[in-house]
Structures are given as C-alpha cells and as structure tokens.
C-alpha cells in the first residue's frame, strides 16, 4: 500500500526538498517490479524517522525528474539534508544498510 505523497511535477519535488530539513525522494516507474517491491519496505522504515518528509515521483509521469537528479535506473532513493543530497541508493537496496544510513543522518541533523 502506497501512502507516500505523489509528485505530479518537478516543482513539487524541488519544493519538498527546499522546505524540509530532511526530504526523501523515491523515484520509480510504473512497470518496475523492483520499485513496487522496495517501496513498502522503505515506507515502513521511514515510520521510524518522522523528521524525514517523503515524496514519490514516477519517471513515467514526470520524465524531467531523471535529468534533474541524474537518475539512470529505478528505483532511485535520494535523501536530502538541508537541500543537499546525502544518500543515494538505486535498483537493489540493502534495507539494513539504508536504515543505518538514515539513522546516521537523522542523528546528525
């Protein structure tokens, strides 16, 4: 079940990054099986980190997102702290490692 807010424009994504100290961008595609498998796991993990504000964007619906963030494969998981990209994971994500990285960023912000 997807409860990430859905971006319909690149401006929505950039606004989320700009307006939040910690912003998480989940870039996917509609026909990406890995995207659909990873997304609920990440969503559940983010429940532990309420200071991280998430948004999901489909590269099918908002194609300019791939160019804006130099994304070559999906899913792409990007975490921004104070507008700066601090974590980037793509395609095959090791959840324990991602959790550890999120924890580090949250503790240091």
PDB file of C-alpha atoms in Angstrom:
ATOM      1  CA  UNK A   1       0.000   0.000   0.000  1.00  0.00           C
ATOM      2  CA  UNK A   2       1.427   3.330  -1.069  1.00  0.00           C
ATOM      3  CA  UNK A   3       0.975   6.275   1.241  1.00  0.00           C
ATOM      4  CA  UNK A   4       3.894   8.379   0.014  1.00  0.00           C
ATOM      5  CA  UNK A   5       2.660  11.730  -1.276  1.00  0.00           C
ATOM      6  CA  UNK A   6       2.766  11.590  -5.078  1.00  0.00           C
ATOM      7  CA  UNK A   7       4.504  14.331  -7.039  1.00  0.00           C
ATOM      8  CA  UNK A   8       2.974  15.332 -10.341  1.00  0.00           C
ATOM      9  CA  UNK A   9       5.648  17.888 -11.243  1.00  0.00           C
ATOM     10  CA  UNK A  10       9.349  18.502 -10.728  1.00  0.00           C
ATOM     11  CA  UNK A  11       8.398  21.720  -8.904  1.00  0.00           C
ATOM     12  CA  UNK A  12       6.607  19.727  -6.186  1.00  0.00           C
ATOM     13  CA  UNK A  13       9.733  17.624  -5.629  1.00  0.00           C
ATOM     14  CA  UNK A  14      12.037  20.649  -5.507  1.00  0.00           C
ATOM     15  CA  UNK A  15       9.667  22.453  -3.123  1.00  0.00           C
ATOM     16  CA  UNK A  16       9.653  19.474  -0.720  1.00  0.00           C
ATOM     17  CA  UNK A  17      13.471  19.436  -0.728  1.00  0.00           C
ATOM     18  CA  UNK A  18      13.627  23.197  -0.243  1.00  0.00           C
ATOM     19  CA  UNK A  19      11.016  23.402   2.544  1.00  0.00           C
ATOM     20  CA  UNK A  20      12.142  20.464   4.722  1.00  0.00           C
ATOM     21  CA  UNK A  21      15.369  19.897   6.636  1.00  0.00           C
ATOM     22  CA  UNK A  22      15.210  16.199   5.666  1.00  0.00           C
ATOM     23  CA  UNK A  23      13.484  15.203   2.418  1.00  0.00           C
ATOM     24  CA  UNK A  24      13.286  11.758   0.831  1.00  0.00           C
ATOM     25  CA  UNK A  25      12.591  11.341  -2.876  1.00  0.00           C
ATOM     26  CA  UNK A  26      11.552   7.912  -4.199  1.00  0.00           C
ATOM     27  CA  UNK A  27      11.818   7.789  -7.991  1.00  0.00           C
ATOM     28  CA  UNK A  28      10.132   4.852  -9.692  1.00  0.00           C
ATOM     29  CA  UNK A  29       8.429   3.736 -12.880  1.00  0.00           C
ATOM     30  CA  UNK A  30       5.011   2.149 -13.307  1.00  0.00           C
ATOM     31  CA  UNK A  31       6.258  -1.135 -14.807  1.00  0.00           C
ATOM     32  CA  UNK A  32       9.176  -1.631 -12.398  1.00  0.00           C
ATOM     33  CA  UNK A  33       8.763  -4.752 -10.281  1.00  0.00           C
ATOM     34  CA  UNK A  34      11.715  -3.882  -8.042  1.00  0.00           C
ATOM     35  CA  UNK A  35      10.195  -0.424  -7.427  1.00  0.00           C
ATOM     36  CA  UNK A  36       6.947  -1.952  -6.236  1.00  0.00           C
ATOM     37  CA  UNK A  37       8.761  -4.480  -4.003  1.00  0.00           C
ATOM     38  CA  UNK A  38      11.143  -1.976  -2.371  1.00  0.00           C
ATOM     39  CA  UNK A  39       8.640   0.841  -1.834  1.00  0.00           C
ATOM     40  CA  UNK A  40       6.596  -0.693   1.041  1.00  0.00           C
ATOM     41  CA  UNK A  41       9.791  -1.693   2.855  1.00  0.00           C
ATOM     42  CA  UNK A  42      11.146   1.850   2.640  1.00  0.00           C
ATOM     43  CA  UNK A  43       7.780   3.283   3.626  1.00  0.00           C
ATOM     44  CA  UNK A  44       7.707   1.099   6.739  1.00  0.00           C
ATOM     45  CA  UNK A  45      11.290   2.063   7.589  1.00  0.00           C
ATOM     46  CA  UNK A  46      10.513   5.770   7.309  1.00  0.00           C
ATOM     47  CA  UNK A  47       7.847   5.418  10.004  1.00  0.00           C
ATOM     48  CA  UNK A  48      10.791   5.296  12.437  1.00  0.00           C
ATOM     49  CA  UNK A  49      12.050   8.637  11.132  1.00  0.00           C
ATOM     50  CA  UNK A  50       9.164  11.141  11.264  1.00  0.00           C
ATOM     51  CA  UNK A  51      11.501  14.079  10.601  1.00  0.00           C
ATOM     52  CA  UNK A  52      12.149  12.749   7.079  1.00  0.00           C
ATOM     53  CA  UNK A  53       9.456  14.052   4.706  1.00  0.00           C
ATOM     54  CA  UNK A  54       8.922  11.677   1.758  1.00  0.00           C
ATOM     55  CA  UNK A  55       7.622  12.100  -1.758  1.00  0.00           C
ATOM     56  CA  UNK A  56       7.332   9.617  -4.605  1.00  0.00           C
ATOM     57  CA  UNK A  57       7.633  10.565  -8.239  1.00  0.00           C
ATOM     58  CA  UNK A  58       7.150   8.405 -11.305  1.00  0.00           C
ATOM     59  CA  UNK A  59       9.722   8.965 -14.024  1.00  0.00           C
ATOM     60  CA  UNK A  60       6.936   7.971 -16.428  1.00  0.00           C
ATOM     61  CA  UNK A  61       4.693  10.857 -15.311  1.00  0.00           C
ATOM     62  CA  UNK A  62       7.456  13.407 -14.626  1.00  0.00           C
ATOM     63  CA  UNK A  63      10.252  12.485 -17.064  1.00  0.00           C
ATOM     64  CA  UNK A  64      12.376  15.533 -16.193  1.00  0.00           C
ATOM     65  CA  UNK A  65      12.986  14.076 -12.706  1.00  0.00           C
ATOM     66  CA  UNK A  66      15.569  11.674 -14.153  1.00  0.00           C
ATOM     67  CA  UNK A  67      17.578  14.519 -15.656  1.00  0.00           C
ATOM     68  CA  UNK A  68      17.198  16.797 -12.643  1.00  0.00           C
ATOM     69  CA  UNK A  69      18.682  14.184 -10.300  1.00  0.00           C
ATOM     70  CA  UNK A  70      20.882  12.270 -12.798  1.00  0.00           C
ATOM     71  CA  UNK A  71      18.972   9.015 -12.351  1.00  0.00           C
ATOM     72  CA  UNK A  72      19.803   6.175 -14.730  1.00  0.00           C
ATOM     73  CA  UNK A  73      17.951   3.300 -13.046  1.00  0.00           C
ATOM     74  CA  UNK A  74      14.943   2.917 -10.790  1.00  0.00           C
ATOM     75  CA  UNK A  75      14.063   2.747  -8.058  1.00  0.00           C
ATOM     76  CA  UNK A  76      16.254   5.639  -7.017  1.00  0.00           C
ATOM     77  CA  UNK A  77      16.153   6.593  -3.352  1.00  0.00           C
ATOM     78  CA  UNK A  78      17.502  10.041  -2.558  1.00  0.00           C
ATOM     79  CA  UNK A  79      17.762  11.649   0.867  1.00  0.00           C
ATOM     80  CA  UNK A  80      18.405  15.365   1.138  1.00  0.00           C
ATOM     81  CA  UNK A  81      19.575  17.183   4.269  1.00  0.00           C
ATOM     82  CA  UNK A  82      19.202  20.965   4.132  1.00  0.00           C
ATOM     83  CA  UNK A  83      18.781  20.716   0.347  1.00  0.00           C
ATOM     84  CA  UNK A  84      21.965  18.688  -0.211  1.00  0.00           C
ATOM     85  CA  UNK A  85      21.868  15.080  -1.385  1.00  0.00           C
ATOM     86  CA  UNK A  86      23.396  12.928   1.360  1.00  0.00           C
ATOM     87  CA  UNK A  87      22.194   9.412   0.461  1.00  0.00           C
ATOM     88  CA  UNK A  88      21.654   7.825  -2.943  1.00  0.00           C
ATOM     89  CA  UNK A  89      20.651   4.215  -3.447  1.00  0.00           C
ATOM     90  CA  UNK A  90      19.405   2.672  -6.664  1.00  0.00           C
ATOM     91  CA  UNK A  91      17.980  -0.542  -8.068  1.00  0.00           C
ATOM     92  CA  UNK A  92      18.907  -3.176  -5.468  1.00  0.00           C
ATOM     93  CA  UNK A  93      18.781  -1.712  -1.979  1.00  0.00           C
ATOM     94  CA  UNK A  94      20.113  -3.381   1.159  1.00  0.00           C
ATOM     95  CA  UNK A  95      17.498  -2.364   3.735  1.00  0.00           C
ATOM     96  CA  UNK A  96      19.678  -2.786   6.840  1.00  0.00           C
ATOM     97  CA  UNK A  97      22.353  -0.584   5.306  1.00  0.00           C
ATOM     98  CA  UNK A  98      19.798   2.019   4.257  1.00  0.00           C
ATOM     99  CA  UNK A  99      18.329   2.034   7.775  1.00  0.00           C
ATOM    100  CA  UNK A 100      21.786   2.602   9.258  1.00  0.00           C
ATOM    101  CA  UNK A 101      22.415   5.495   6.865  1.00  0.00           C
ATOM    102  CA  UNK A 102      19.038   7.099   7.655  1.00  0.00           C
ATOM    103  CA  UNK A 103      19.783   6.778  11.367  1.00  0.00           C
ATOM    104  CA  UNK A 104      23.174   8.489  10.946  1.00  0.00           C
ATOM    105  CA  UNK A 105      21.716  11.404   9.012  1.00  0.00           C
ATOM    106  CA  UNK A 106      18.818  11.902  11.439  1.00  0.00           C
ATOM    107  CA  UNK A 107      21.140  11.802  14.458  1.00  0.00           C
ATOM    108  CA  UNK A 108      23.475  14.350  12.869  1.00  0.00           C
ATOM    109  CA  UNK A 109      20.789  16.816  11.828  1.00  0.00           C
TER     110      UNK A 109
END
